[in-house]
Amino acid sequence: MARQNFIGLVVSQGKMHKTVKVRVQSKTYDKKINKDVLRRKDYLVHDEGNLCKEGDIVRIEAIPKISARKYFAIAEIKVDKGQQFALYETLAKKKVAEEEKSLVNEFINRRNELETTINKVEDLKILDRIVNKAKNSSETDRENLVKEINDIKQKYNIKSWPNVEPVLDLDISKASKDLSIIENRYTHIHKILETLMSPEYNDKKVEILTQVSKKDIEDLKPNVQKNLLRKFILDPKNECPVSL
């Protein structure tokens, strides 16, 4: 006798070992309303190789009972849409991780540049003090001070002091501000995303997603929406949509 077969959609995967939930849809005639109606039934199905993903269309086949609720097994994967979704999700996570790593590296580099500039300012202030002190010091002290002066001048390739040529670019206000913004938003990124994904901020979320994505917002999954929002928030050129 032929075994019972159904074609269904995998609606849940990964919650139980070697088990997926498959939804089977069938059409039956309802005598009460005198018309055909669609019936849906979910089956727990044995997946020996843990191959199925959510979204796959599969053929399931009856087998001897494994447990009280599991008496079907995966016989064939008809359409592996779930595998494509899983691959897309993996690539999306990888891309987001790379973007976040790039932003963190950029932040670290700019912070190091800022620290270097601050150290240089402090050294130049010390140089200025030493030069003034050397004028009124004894011969022995003057030799030590001159050595310190020459060390600082050599460190920054300064030929003479006071120097009429520009030694330091102090236009760091914008960089410092951007670093502060990025650091603050990165620290509170989870809180900002949770707030934007809440119903009361739906209009703001739609406005941002419309601006950054060419796709219809209804077609974007929640994890994709979060990734787009994260990218928008961590850009210091954009105004933070949530007050911190």
JSON list of C-alpha atoms in Angstrom, two decimals:
[
{"chain": "A", "resi": 1, "resn": "MET", "atom": "CA", "xyz": [0.00, 0.00, 0.00]},
{"chain": "A", "resi": 2, "resn": "ALA", "atom": "CA", "xyz": [1.31, 3.48, -0.94]},
{"chain": "A", "resi": 3, "resn": "ARG", "atom": "CA", "xyz": [2.39, 5.70, 1.88]},
{"chain": "A", "resi": 4, "resn": "GLN", "atom": "CA", "xyz": [0.51, 8.91, 2.65]},
{"chain": "A", "resi": 5, "resn": "ASN", "atom": "CA", "xyz": [2.16, 11.94, 1.01]},
{"chain": "A", "resi": 6, "resn": "PHE", "atom": "CA", "xyz": [1.60, 15.68, 1.31]},
{"chain": "A", "resi": 7, "resn": "ILE", "atom": "CA", "xyz": [3.16, 18.81, -0.16]},
{"chain": "A", "resi": 8, "resn": "GLY", "atom": "CA", "xyz": [3.64, 21.54, 2.42]},
{"chain": "A", "resi": 9, "resn": "LEU", "atom": "CA", "xyz": [5.55, 24.62, 3.53]},
{"chain": "A", "resi": 10, "resn": "VAL", "atom": "CA", "xyz": [8.16, 24.59, 6.29]},
{"chain": "A", "resi": 11, "resn": "VAL", "atom": "CA", "xyz": [6.95, 27.23, 8.77]},
{"chain": "A", "resi": 12, "resn": "SER", "atom": "CA", "xyz": [9.25, 26.53, 11.71]},
{"chain": "A", "resi": 13, "resn": "GLN", "atom": "CA", "xyz": [12.79, 25.16, 11.93]},
{"chain": "A", "resi": 14, "resn": "GLY", "atom": "CA", "xyz": [15.57, 24.92, 14.49]},
{"chain": "A", "resi": 15, "resn": "LYS", "atom": "CA", "xyz": [13.41, 24.81, 17.62]},
{"chain": "A", "resi": 16, "resn": "MET", "atom": "CA", "xyz": [13.61, 21.01, 17.93]},
{"chain": "A", "resi": 17, "resn": "HIS", "atom": "CA", "xyz": [16.43, 18.66, 16.96]},
{"chain": "A", "resi": 18, "resn": "LYS", "atom": "CA", "xyz": [15.84, 16.92, 13.61]},
{"chain": "A", "resi": 19, "resn": "THR", "atom": "CA", "xyz": [12.27, 18.24, 13.57]},
{"chain": "A", "resi": 20, "resn": "VAL", "atom": "CA", "xyz": [10.49, 20.88, 11.49]},
{"chain": "A", "resi": 21, "resn": "LYS", "atom": "CA", "xyz": [6.92, 22.08, 11.40]},
{"chain": "A", "resi": 22, "resn": "VAL", "atom": "CA", "xyz": [5.27, 21.71, 7.98]},
{"chain": "A", "resi": 23, "resn": "ARG", "atom": "CA", "xyz": [1.97, 23.38, 7.08]},
{"chain": "A", "resi": 24, "resn": "VAL", "atom": "CA", "xyz": [-0.19, 21.47, 4.63]},
{"chain": "A", "resi": 25, "resn": "GLN", "atom": "CA", "xyz": [-3.03, 23.25, 2.87]},
{"chain": "A", "resi": 26, "resn": "SER", "atom": "CA", "xyz": [-5.93, 21.36, 1.33]},
{"chain": "A", "resi": 27, "resn": "LYS", "atom": "CA", "xyz": [-9.27, 22.17, -0.21]},
{"chain": "A", "resi": 28, "resn": "THR", "atom": "CA", "xyz": [-12.42, 20.49, 1.14]},
{"chain": "A", "resi": 29, "resn": "TYR", "atom": "CA", "xyz": [-16.14, 20.89, 0.53]},
{"chain": "A", "resi": 30, "resn": "ASP", "atom": "CA", "xyz": [-18.07, 22.36, 3.48]},
{"chain": "A", "resi": 31, "resn": "LYS", "atom": "CA", "xyz": [-21.68, 21.18, 3.42]},
{"chain": "A", "resi": 32, "resn": "LYS", "atom": "CA", "xyz": [-22.82, 23.91, 5.80]},
{"chain": "A", "resi": 33, "resn": "ILE", "atom": "CA", "xyz": [-21.96, 26.73, 3.44]},
{"chain": "A", "resi": 34, "resn": "ASN", "atom": "CA", "xyz": [-22.04, 24.69, 0.22]},
{"chain": "A", "resi": 35, "resn": "LYS", "atom": "CA", "xyz": [-18.61, 25.73, -1.04]},
{"chain": "A", "resi": 36, "resn": "ASP", "atom": "CA", "xyz": [-14.99, 24.68, -1.12]},
{"chain": "A", "resi": 37, "resn": "VAL", "atom": "CA", "xyz": [-12.85, 26.00, 1.74]},
{"chain": "A", "resi": 38, "resn": "LEU", "atom": "CA", "xyz": [-9.15, 25.89, 2.47]},
{"chain": "A", "resi": 39, "resn": "ARG", "atom": "CA", "xyz": [-8.00, 23.88, 5.46]},
{"chain": "A", "resi": 40, "resn": "ARG", "atom": "CA", "xyz": [-4.56, 24.15, 7.03]},
{"chain": "A", "resi": 41, "resn": "LYS", "atom": "CA", "xyz": [-2.91, 21.60, 9.26]},
{"chain": "A", "resi": 42, "resn": "ASP", "atom": "CA", "xyz": [0.54, 21.65, 10.83]},
{"chain": "A", "resi": 43, "resn": "TYR", "atom": "CA", "xyz": [2.61, 18.48, 11.13]},
{"chain": "A", "resi": 44, "resn": "LEU", "atom": "CA", "xyz": [5.76, 17.82, 13.12]},
{"chain": "A", "resi": 45, "resn": "VAL", "atom": "CA", "xyz": [8.04, 16.21, 10.57]},
{"chain": "A", "resi": 46, "resn": "HIS", "atom": "CA", "xyz": [11.29, 14.30, 11.02]},
{"chain": "A", "resi": 47, "resn": "ASP", "atom": "CA", "xyz": [14.26, 15.93, 9.23]},
{"chain": "A", "resi": 48, "resn": "GLU", "atom": "CA", "xyz": [17.18, 13.53, 9.68]},
{"chain": "A", "resi": 49, "resn": "GLY", "atom": "CA", "xyz": [19.86, 15.80, 8.21]},
{"chain": "A", "resi": 50, "resn": "ASN", "atom": "CA", "xyz": [18.51, 19.12, 9.56]},
{"chain": "A", "resi": 51, "resn": "LEU", "atom": "CA", "xyz": [18.47, 20.27, 5.91]},
{"chain": "A", "resi": 52, "resn": "CYS", "atom": "CA", "xyz": [15.17, 22.15, 5.76]},
{"chain": "A", "resi": 53, "resn": "LYS", "atom": "CA", "xyz": [14.85, 25.88, 6.36]},
{"chain": "A", "resi": 54, "resn": "GLU", "atom": "CA", "xyz": [11.81, 28.10, 6.88]},
{"chain": "A", "resi": 55, "resn": "GLY", "atom": "CA", "xyz": [10.27, 28.82, 3.48]},
{"chain": "A", "resi": 56, "resn": "ASP", "atom": "CA", "xyz": [11.14, 25.49, 1.84]},
{"chain": "A", "resi": 57, "resn": "ILE", "atom": "CA", "xyz": [8.38, 23.64, -0.01]},
{"chain": "A", "resi": 58, "resn": "VAL", "atom": "CA", "xyz": [8.70, 19.95, 0.79]},
{"chain": "A", "resi": 59, "resn": "ARG", "atom": "CA", "xyz": [7.07, 16.58, 0.25]},
{"chain": "A", "resi": 60, "resn": "ILE", "atom": "CA", "xyz": [6.43, 14.68, 3.47]},
{"chain": "A", "resi": 61, "resn": "GLU", "atom": "CA", "xyz": [5.78, 10.97, 3.73]},
{"chain": "A", "resi": 62, "resn": "ALA", "atom": "CA", "xyz": [4.14, 8.87, 6.44]},
{"chain": "A", "resi": 63, "resn": "ILE", "atom": "CA", "xyz": [6.50, 6.72, 8.56]},
{"chain": "A", "resi": 64, "resn": "PRO", "atom": "CA", "xyz": [6.13, 4.53, 11.65]},
{"chain": "A", "resi": 65, "resn": "LYS", "atom": "CA", "xyz": [5.52, 6.72, 14.69]},
{"chain": "A", "resi": 66, "resn": "ILE", "atom": "CA", "xyz": [8.66, 8.24, 16.19]},
{"chain": "A", "resi": 67, "resn": "SER", "atom": "CA", "xyz": [6.73, 10.01, 18.94]},
{"chain": "A", "resi": 68, "resn": "ALA", "atom": "CA", "xyz": [3.13, 10.83, 19.81]},
{"chain": "A", "resi": 69, "resn": "ARG", "atom": "CA", "xyz": [3.02, 13.75, 17.35]},
{"chain": "A", "resi": 70, "resn": "LYS", "atom": "CA", "xyz": [5.71, 12.82, 14.84]},
{"chain": "A", "resi": 71, "resn": "TYR", "atom": "CA", "xyz": [4.77, 10.28, 12.19]},
{"chain": "A", "resi": 72, "resn": "PHE", "atom": "CA", "xyz": [5.91, 12.01, 8.97]},
{"chain": "A", "resi": 73, "resn": "ALA", "atom": "CA", "xyz": [9.39, 12.51, 7.53]},
{"chain": "A", "resi": 74, "resn": "ILE", "atom": "CA", "xyz": [10.88, 14.76, 4.84]},
{"chain": "A", "resi": 75, "resn": "ALA", "atom": "CA", "xyz": [10.89, 12.81, 1.59]},
{"chain": "A", "resi": 76, "resn": "GLU", "atom": "CA", "xyz": [11.97, 15.58, -0.79]},
{"chain": "A", "resi": 77, "resn": "ILE", "atom": "CA", "xyz": [12.72, 19.29, -0.85]},
{"chain": "A", "resi": 78, "resn": "LYS", "atom": "CA", "xyz": [10.70, 20.58, -3.82]},
{"chain": "A", "resi": 79, "resn": "VAL", "atom": "CA", "xyz": [11.71, 24.27, -3.68]},
{"chain": "A", "resi": 80, "resn": "ASP", "atom": "CA", "xyz": [14.62, 25.42, -1.48]},
{"chain": "A", "resi": 81, "resn": "LYS", "atom": "CA", "xyz": [13.45, 28.99, -0.96]},
{"chain": "A", "resi": 82, "resn": "GLY", "atom": "CA", "xyz": [14.32, 28.70, 2.71]},
{"chain": "A", "resi": 83, "resn": "GLN", "atom": "CA", "xyz": [17.94, 27.94, 1.83]},
{"chain": "A", "resi": 84, "resn": "GLN", "atom": "CA", "xyz": [18.03, 31.14, -0.24]},
{"chain": "A", "resi": 85, "resn": "PHE", "atom": "CA", "xyz": [16.49, 33.15, 2.61]},
{"chain": "A", "resi": 86, "resn": "ALA", "atom": "CA", "xyz": [19.04, 31.70, 5.06]},
{"chain": "A", "resi": 87, "resn": "LEU", "atom": "CA", "xyz": [21.90, 32.55, 2.70]},
{"chain": "A", "resi": 88, "resn": "TYR", "atom": "CA", "xyz": [20.58, 36.10, 2.26]},
{"chain": "A", "resi": 89, "resn": "GLU", "atom": "CA", "xyz": [20.24, 36.50, 6.04]},
{"chain": "A", "resi": 90, "resn": "THR", "atom": "CA", "xyz": [23.82, 35.23, 6.57]},
{"chain": "A", "resi": 91, "resn": "LEU", "atom": "CA", "xyz": [25.18, 37.62, 3.93]},
{"chain": "A", "resi": 92, "resn": "ALA", "atom": "CA", "xyz": [23.17, 40.51, 5.38]},
{"chain": "A", "resi": 93, "resn": "LYS", "atom": "CA", "xyz": [24.55, 39.85, 8.89]},
{"chain": "A", "resi": 94, "resn": "LYS", "atom": "CA", "xyz": [28.08, 39.59, 7.49]},
{"chain": "A", "resi": 95, "resn": "LYS", "atom": "CA", "xyz": [27.68, 42.88, 5.63]},
{"chain": "A", "resi": 96, "resn": "VAL", "atom": "CA", "xyz": [26.32, 44.64, 8.72]},
{"chain": "A", "resi": 97, "resn": "ALA", "atom": "CA", "xyz": [29.20, 43.27, 10.82]},
{"chain": "A", "resi": 98, "resn": "GLU", "atom": "CA", "xyz": [31.72, 44.54, 8.23]},
{"chain": "A", "resi": 99, "resn": "GLU", "atom": "CA", "xyz": [30.08, 47.98, 8.16]},
{"chain": "A", "resi": 100, "resn": "GLU", "atom": "CA", "xyz": [30.07, 48.18, 11.96]},
{"chain": "A", "resi": 101, "resn": "LYS", "atom": "CA", "xyz": [33.72, 47.07, 12.06]},
{"chain": "A", "resi": 102, "resn": "SER", "atom": "CA", "xyz": [34.58, 49.73, 9.49]},
{"chain": "A", "resi": 103, "resn": "LEU", "atom": "CA", "xyz": [32.80, 52.41, 11.54]},
{"chain": "A", "resi": 104, "resn": "VAL", "atom": "CA", "xyz": [34.55, 51.28, 14.74]},
{"chain": "A", "resi": 105, "resn": "ASN", "atom": "CA", "xyz": [37.95, 51.32, 13.00]},
{"chain": "A", "resi": 106, "resn": "GLU", "atom": "CA", "xyz": [37.24, 54.77, 11.60]},
{"chain": "A", "resi": 107, "resn": "PHE", "atom": "CA", "xyz": [36.24, 55.96, 15.06]},
{"chain": "A", "resi": 108, "resn": "ILE", "atom": "CA", "xyz": [39.42, 54.51, 16.63]},
{"chain": "A", "resi": 109, "resn": "ASN", "atom": "CA", "xyz": [41.64, 56.07, 13.94]},
{"chain": "A", "resi": 110, "resn": "ARG", "atom": "CA", "xyz": [40.04, 59.48, 14.34]},
{"chain": "A", "resi": 111, "resn": "ARG", "atom": "CA", "xyz": [40.28, 59.23, 18.13]},
{"chain": "A", "resi": 112, "resn": "ASN", "atom": "CA", "xyz": [43.99, 58.35, 17.83]},
{"chain": "A", "resi": 113, "resn": "GLU", "atom": "CA", "xyz": [44.49, 61.36, 15.54]},
{"chain": "A", "resi": 114, "resn": "LEU", "atom": "CA", "xyz": [42.74, 63.55, 18.08]},
{"chain": "A", "resi": 115, "resn": "GLU", "atom": "CA", "xyz": [44.88, 62.20, 20.94]},
{"chain": "A", "resi": 116, "resn": "THR", "atom": "CA", "xyz": [48.04, 62.74, 18.86]},
{"chain": "A", "resi": 117, "resn": "THR", "atom": "CA", "xyz": [47.03, 66.34, 18.20]},
{"chain": "A", "resi": 118, "resn": "ILE", "atom": "CA", "xyz": [46.30, 66.94, 21.89]},
{"chain": "A", "resi": 119, "resn": "ASN", "atom": "CA", "xyz": [49.70, 65.48, 22.85]},
{"chain": "A", "resi": 120, "resn": "LYS", "atom": "CA", "xyz": [51.39, 67.69, 20.30]},
{"chain": "A", "resi": 121, "resn": "VAL", "atom": "CA", "xyz": [49.67, 70.77, 21.70]},
{"chain": "A", "resi": 122, "resn": "GLU", "atom": "CA", "xyz": [50.85, 69.84, 25.21]},
{"chain": "A", "resi": 123, "resn": "ASP", "atom": "CA", "xyz": [54.43, 69.31, 23.97]},
{"chain": "A", "resi": 124, "resn": "LEU", "atom": "CA", "xyz": [54.43, 72.68, 22.23]},
{"chain": "A", "resi": 125, "resn": "LYS", "atom": "CA", "xyz": [53.14, 74.36, 25.39]},
{"chain": "A", "resi": 126, "resn": "ILE", "atom": "CA", "xyz": [55.96, 72.68, 27.32]},
{"chain": "A", "resi": 127, "resn": "LEU", "atom": "CA", "xyz": [58.44, 73.83, 24.66]},
{"chain": "A", "resi": 128, "resn": "ASP", "atom": "CA", "xyz": [57.23, 77.41, 25.00]},
{"chain": "A", "resi": 129, "resn": "ARG", "atom": "CA", "xyz": [57.61, 77.29, 28.79]},
{"chain": "A", "resi": 130, "resn": "ILE", "atom": "CA", "xyz": [61.09, 75.76, 28.59]},
{"chain": "A", "resi": 131, "resn": "VAL", "atom": "CA", "xyz": [62.29, 78.39, 26.11]},
{"chain": "A", "resi": 132, "resn": "ASN", "atom": "CA", "xyz": [61.16, 81.19, 28.41]},
{"chain": "A", "resi": 133, "resn": "LYS", "atom": "CA", "xyz": [62.66, 79.43, 31.44]},
{"chain": "A", "resi": 134, "resn": "ALA", "atom": "CA", "xyz": [66.01, 78.87, 29.70]},
{"chain": "A", "resi": 135, "resn": "LYS", "atom": "CA", "xyz": [66.51, 82.63, 29.27]},
{"chain": "A", "resi": 136, "resn": "ASN", "atom": "CA", "xyz": [66.70, 83.19, 33.03]},
{"chain": "A", "resi": 137, "resn": "SER", "atom": "CA", "xyz": [68.43, 79.99, 34.17]},
{"chain": "A", "resi": 138, "resn": "SER", "atom": "CA", "xyz": [71.98, 79.18, 35.23]},
{"chain": "A", "resi": 139, "resn": "GLU", "atom": "CA", "xyz": [74.53, 77.66, 32.86]},
{"chain": "A", "resi": 140, "resn": "THR", "atom": "CA", "xyz": [74.06, 74.10, 34.17]},
{"chain": "A", "resi": 141, "resn": "ASP", "atom": "CA", "xyz": [70.26, 74.27, 34.09]},
{"chain": "A", "resi": 142, "resn": "ARG", "atom": "CA", "xyz": [70.38, 75.87, 30.67]},
{"chain": "A", "resi": 143, "resn": "GLU", "atom": "CA", "xyz": [72.20, 72.86, 29.19]},
{"chain": "A", "resi": 144, "resn": "ASN", "atom": "CA", "xyz": [69.50, 70.48, 30.42]},
{"chain": "A", "resi": 145, "resn": "LEU", "atom": "CA", "xyz": [66.73, 72.77, 29.19]},
{"chain": "A", "resi": 146, "resn": "VAL", "atom": "CA", "xyz": [68.38, 73.14, 25.77]},
{"chain": "A", "resi": 147, "resn": "LYS", "atom": "CA", "xyz": [68.53, 69.35, 25.51]},
{"chain": "A", "resi": 148, "resn": "GLU", "atom": "CA", "xyz": [64.77, 69.13, 26.25]},
{"chain": "A", "resi": 149, "resn": "ILE", "atom": "CA", "xyz": [64.10, 71.87, 23.70]},
{"chain": "A", "resi": 150, "resn": "ASN", "atom": "CA", "xyz": [66.12, 70.08, 21.00]},
{"chain": "A", "resi": 151, "resn": "ASP", "atom": "CA", "xyz": [64.35, 66.77, 21.74]},
{"chain": "A", "resi": 152, "resn": "ILE", "atom": "CA", "xyz": [60.90, 68.33, 21.22]},
{"chain": "A", "resi": 153, "resn": "LYS", "atom": "CA", "xyz": [62.03, 70.24, 18.12]},
{"chain": "A", "resi": 154, "resn": "GLN", "atom": "CA", "xyz": [63.47, 67.07, 16.62]},
{"chain": "A", "resi": 155, "resn": "LYS", "atom": "CA", "xyz": [60.30, 65.10, 17.46]},
{"chain": "A", "resi": 156, "resn": "TYR", "atom": "CA", "xyz": [58.13, 67.48, 15.42]},
{"chain": "A", "resi": 157, "resn": "ASN", "atom": "CA", "xyz": [60.79, 68.56, 12.90]},
{"chain": "A", "resi": 158, "resn": "ILE", "atom": "CA", "xyz": [60.77, 72.17, 14.13]},
{"chain": "A", "resi": 159, "resn": "LYS", "atom": "CA", "xyz": [63.77, 74.21, 12.97]},
{"chain": "A", "resi": 160, "resn": "SER", "atom": "CA", "xyz": [63.33, 77.14, 15.30]},
{"chain": "A", "resi": 161, "resn": "TRP", "atom": "CA", "xyz": [61.10, 78.37, 18.13]},
{"chain": "A", "resi": 162, "resn": "PRO", "atom": "CA", "xyz": [59.06, 80.56, 18.08]},
{"chain": "A", "resi": 163, "resn": "ASN", "atom": "CA", "xyz": [58.21, 79.35, 14.59]},
{"chain": "A", "resi": 164, "resn": "VAL", "atom": "CA", "xyz": [56.48, 81.51, 11.99]},
{"chain": "A", "resi": 165, "resn": "GLU", "atom": "CA", "xyz": [55.44, 78.50, 9.91]},
{"chain": "A", "resi": 166, "resn": "PRO", "atom": "CA", "xyz": [52.31, 76.49, 10.82]},
{"chain": "A", "resi": 167, "resn": "VAL", "atom": "CA", "xyz": [53.28, 73.59, 13.08]},
{"chain": "A", "resi": 168, "resn": "LEU", "atom": "CA", "xyz": [49.85, 72.26, 13.99]},
{"chain": "A", "resi": 169, "resn": "ASP", "atom": "CA", "xyz": [46.46, 72.09, 12.30]},
{"chain": "A", "resi": 170, "resn": "LEU", "atom": "CA", "xyz": [43.99, 72.86, 15.06]},
{"chain": "A", "resi": 171, "resn": "ASP", "atom": "CA", "xyz": [40.85, 72.52, 12.94]},
{"chain": "A", "resi": 172, "resn": "ILE", "atom": "CA", "xyz": [39.66, 69.54, 14.96]},
{"chain": "A", "resi": 173, "resn": "SER", "atom": "CA", "xyz": [36.34, 70.78, 16.29]},
{"chain": "A", "resi": 174, "resn": "LYS", "atom": "CA", "xyz": [34.26, 68.98, 13.64]},
{"chain": "A", "resi": 175, "resn": "ALA", "atom": "CA", "xyz": [36.20, 65.72, 13.99]},
{"chain": "A", "resi": 176, "resn": "SER", "atom": "CA", "xyz": [35.88, 65.87, 17.76]},
{"chain": "A", "resi": 177, "resn": "LYS", "atom": "CA", "xyz": [32.16, 66.52, 17.49]},
{"chain": "A", "resi": 178, "resn": "ASP", "atom": "CA", "xyz": [31.66, 63.63, 15.02]},
{"chain": "A", "resi": 179, "resn": "LEU", "atom": "CA", "xyz": [33.60, 61.27, 17.27]},
{"chain": "A", "resi": 180, "resn": "SER", "atom": "CA", "xyz": [31.47, 62.26, 20.24]},
{"chain": "A", "resi": 181, "resn": "ILE", "atom": "CA", "xyz": [28.26, 61.70, 18.24]},
{"chain": "A", "resi": 182, "resn": "ILE", "atom": "CA", "xyz": [29.35, 58.29, 16.94]},
{"chain": "A", "resi": 183, "resn": "GLU", "atom": "CA", "xyz": [30.52, 57.12, 20.36]},
{"chain": "A", "resi": 184, "resn": "ASN", "atom": "CA", "xyz": [27.29, 58.24, 22.05]},
{"chain": "A", "resi": 185, "resn": "ARG", "atom": "CA", "xyz": [25.03, 56.64, 19.43]},
{"chain": "A", "resi": 186, "resn": "TYR", "atom": "CA", "xyz": [27.06, 53.41, 19.30]},
{"chain": "A", "resi": 187, "resn": "THR", "atom": "CA", "xyz": [26.73, 53.08, 23.09]},
{"chain": "A", "resi": 188, "resn": "HIS", "atom": "CA", "xyz": [22.93, 53.50, 22.94]},
{"chain": "A", "resi": 189, "resn": "ILE", "atom": "CA", "xyz": [22.30, 51.81, 19.56]},
{"chain": "A", "resi": 190, "resn": "HIS", "atom": "CA", "xyz": [20.13, 48.99, 20.98]},
{"chain": "A", "resi": 191, "resn": "LYS", "atom": "CA", "xyz": [17.94, 51.41, 22.92]},
{"chain": "A", "resi": 192, "resn": "ILE", "atom": "CA", "xyz": [17.53, 53.67, 19.84]},
{"chain": "A", "resi": 193, "resn": "LEU", "atom": "CA", "xyz": [16.60, 50.74, 17.59]},
{"chain": "A", "resi": 194, "resn": "GLU", "atom": "CA", "xyz": [14.07, 49.36, 20.08]},
{"chain": "A", "resi": 195, "resn": "THR", "atom": "CA", "xyz": [12.46, 52.79, 20.35]},
{"chain": "A", "resi": 196, "resn": "LEU", "atom": "CA", "xyz": [12.28, 53.23, 16.55]},
{"chain": "A", "resi": 197, "resn": "MET", "atom": "CA", "xyz": [10.75, 49.77, 16.10]},
{"chain": "A", "resi": 198, "resn": "SER", "atom": "CA", "xyz": [7.99, 50.56, 18.62]},
{"chain": "A", "resi": 199, "resn": "PRO", "atom": "CA", "xyz": [4.49, 51.48, 17.30]},
{"chain": "A", "resi": 200, "resn": "GLU", "atom": "CA", "xyz": [4.62, 55.08, 18.58]},
{"chain": "A", "resi": 201, "resn": "TYR", "atom": "CA", "xyz": [7.69, 55.84, 16.42]},
{"chain": "A", "resi": 202, "resn": "ASN", "atom": "CA", "xyz": [6.30, 54.10, 13.33]},
{"chain": "A", "resi": 203, "resn": "ASP", "atom": "CA", "xyz": [5.95, 57.34, 11.32]},
{"chain": "A", "resi": 204, "resn": "LYS", "atom": "CA", "xyz": [9.59, 58.27, 11.99]},
{"chain": "A", "resi": 205, "resn": "LYS", "atom": "CA", "xyz": [10.73, 54.75, 11.10]},
{"chain": "A", "resi": 206, "resn": "VAL", "atom": "CA", "xyz": [8.80, 54.83, 7.81]},
{"chain": "A", "resi": 207, "resn": "GLU", "atom": "CA", "xyz": [10.27, 58.24, 6.99]},
{"chain": "A", "resi": 208, "resn": "ILE", "atom": "CA", "xyz": [13.86, 57.01, 7.49]},
{"chain": "A", "resi": 209, "resn": "LEU", "atom": "CA", "xyz": [13.35, 53.70, 5.63]},
{"chain": "A", "resi": 210, "resn": "THR", "atom": "CA", "xyz": [11.74, 55.54, 2.72]},
{"chain": "A", "resi": 211, "resn": "GLN", "atom": "CA", "xyz": [14.81, 57.77, 2.58]},
{"chain": "A", "resi": 212, "resn": "VAL", "atom": "CA", "xyz": [17.44, 54.98, 2.72]},
{"chain": "A", "resi": 213, "resn": "SER", "atom": "CA", "xyz": [15.74, 52.10, 0.86]},
{"chain": "A", "resi": 214, "resn": "LYS", "atom": "CA", "xyz": [14.42, 51.80, -2.68]},
{"chain": "A", "resi": 215, "resn": "LYS", "atom": "CA", "xyz": [12.24, 48.80, -1.79]},
{"chain": "A", "resi": 216, "resn": "ASP", "atom": "CA", "xyz": [8.69, 48.90, -0.47]},
{"chain": "A", "resi": 217, "resn": "ILE", "atom": "CA", "xyz": [8.83, 49.05, 3.34]},
{"chain": "A", "resi": 218, "resn": "GLU", "atom": "CA", "xyz": [6.22, 46.30, 3.66]},
{"chain": "A", "resi": 219, "resn": "ASP", "atom": "CA", "xyz": [8.61, 43.94, 1.83]},
{"chain": "A", "resi": 220, "resn": "LEU", "atom": "CA", "xyz": [11.44, 44.56, 4.31]},
{"chain": "A", "resi": 221, "resn": "LYS", "atom": "CA", "xyz": [11.79, 42.05, 7.13]},
{"chain": "A", "resi": 222, "resn": "PRO", "atom": "CA", "xyz": [12.27, 43.43, 10.68]},
{"chain": "A", "resi": 223, "resn": "ASN", "atom": "CA", "xyz": [15.96, 42.44, 10.78]},
{"chain": "A", "resi": 224, "resn": "VAL", "atom": "CA", "xyz": [16.57, 44.22, 7.43]},
{"chain": "A", "resi": 225, "resn": "GLN", "atom": "CA", "xyz": [14.74, 47.30, 8.72]},
{"chain": "A", "resi": 226, "resn": "LYS", "atom": "CA", "xyz": [16.97, 47.31, 11.83]},
{"chain": "A", "resi": 227, "resn": "ASN", "atom": "CA", "xyz": [20.12, 47.05, 9.71]},
{"chain": "A", "resi": 228, "resn": "LEU", "atom": "CA", "xyz": [19.07, 50.05, 7.58]},
{"chain": "A", "resi": 229, "resn": "LEU", "atom": "CA", "xyz": [18.12, 52.07, 10.66]},
{"chain": "A", "resi": 230, "resn": "ARG", "atom": "CA", "xyz": [21.45, 51.21, 12.35]},
{"chain": "A", "resi": 231, "resn": "LYS", "atom": "CA", "xyz": [23.40, 52.46, 9.32]},
{"chain": "A", "resi": 232, "resn": "PHE", "atom": "CA", "xyz": [21.39, 55.70, 9.29]},
{"chain": "A", "resi": 233, "resn": "ILE", "atom": "CA", "xyz": [21.83, 56.31, 13.03]},
{"chain": "A", "resi": 234, "resn": "LEU", "atom": "CA", "xyz": [25.60, 55.71, 13.09]},
{"chain": "A", "resi": 235, "resn": "ASP", "atom": "CA", "xyz": [26.17, 58.32, 10.38]},
{"chain": "A", "resi": 236, "resn": "PRO", "atom": "CA", "xyz": [26.99, 61.56, 12.25]},
{"chain": "A", "resi": 237, "resn": "LYS", "atom": "CA", "xyz": [25.67, 63.61, 9.30]},
{"chain": "A", "resi": 238, "resn": "ASN", "atom": "CA", "xyz": [22.15, 62.40, 10.12]},
{"chain": "A", "resi": 239, "resn": "GLU", "atom": "CA", "xyz": [20.18, 63.79, 13.02]},
{"chain": "A", "resi": 240, "resn": "CYS", "atom": "CA", "xyz": [19.40, 61.17, 15.67]},
{"chain": "A", "resi": 241, "resn": "PRO", "atom": "CA", "xyz": [15.63, 60.42, 15.48]},
{"chain": "A", "resi": 242, "resn": "VAL", "atom": "CA", "xyz": [15.47, 59.55, 19.20]},
{"chain": "A", "resi": 243, "resn": "SER", "atom": "CA", "xyz": [16.52, 61.83, 22.04]},
{"chain": "A", "resi": 244, "resn": "LEU", "atom": "CA", "xyz": [19.13, 60.29, 24.34]}
]
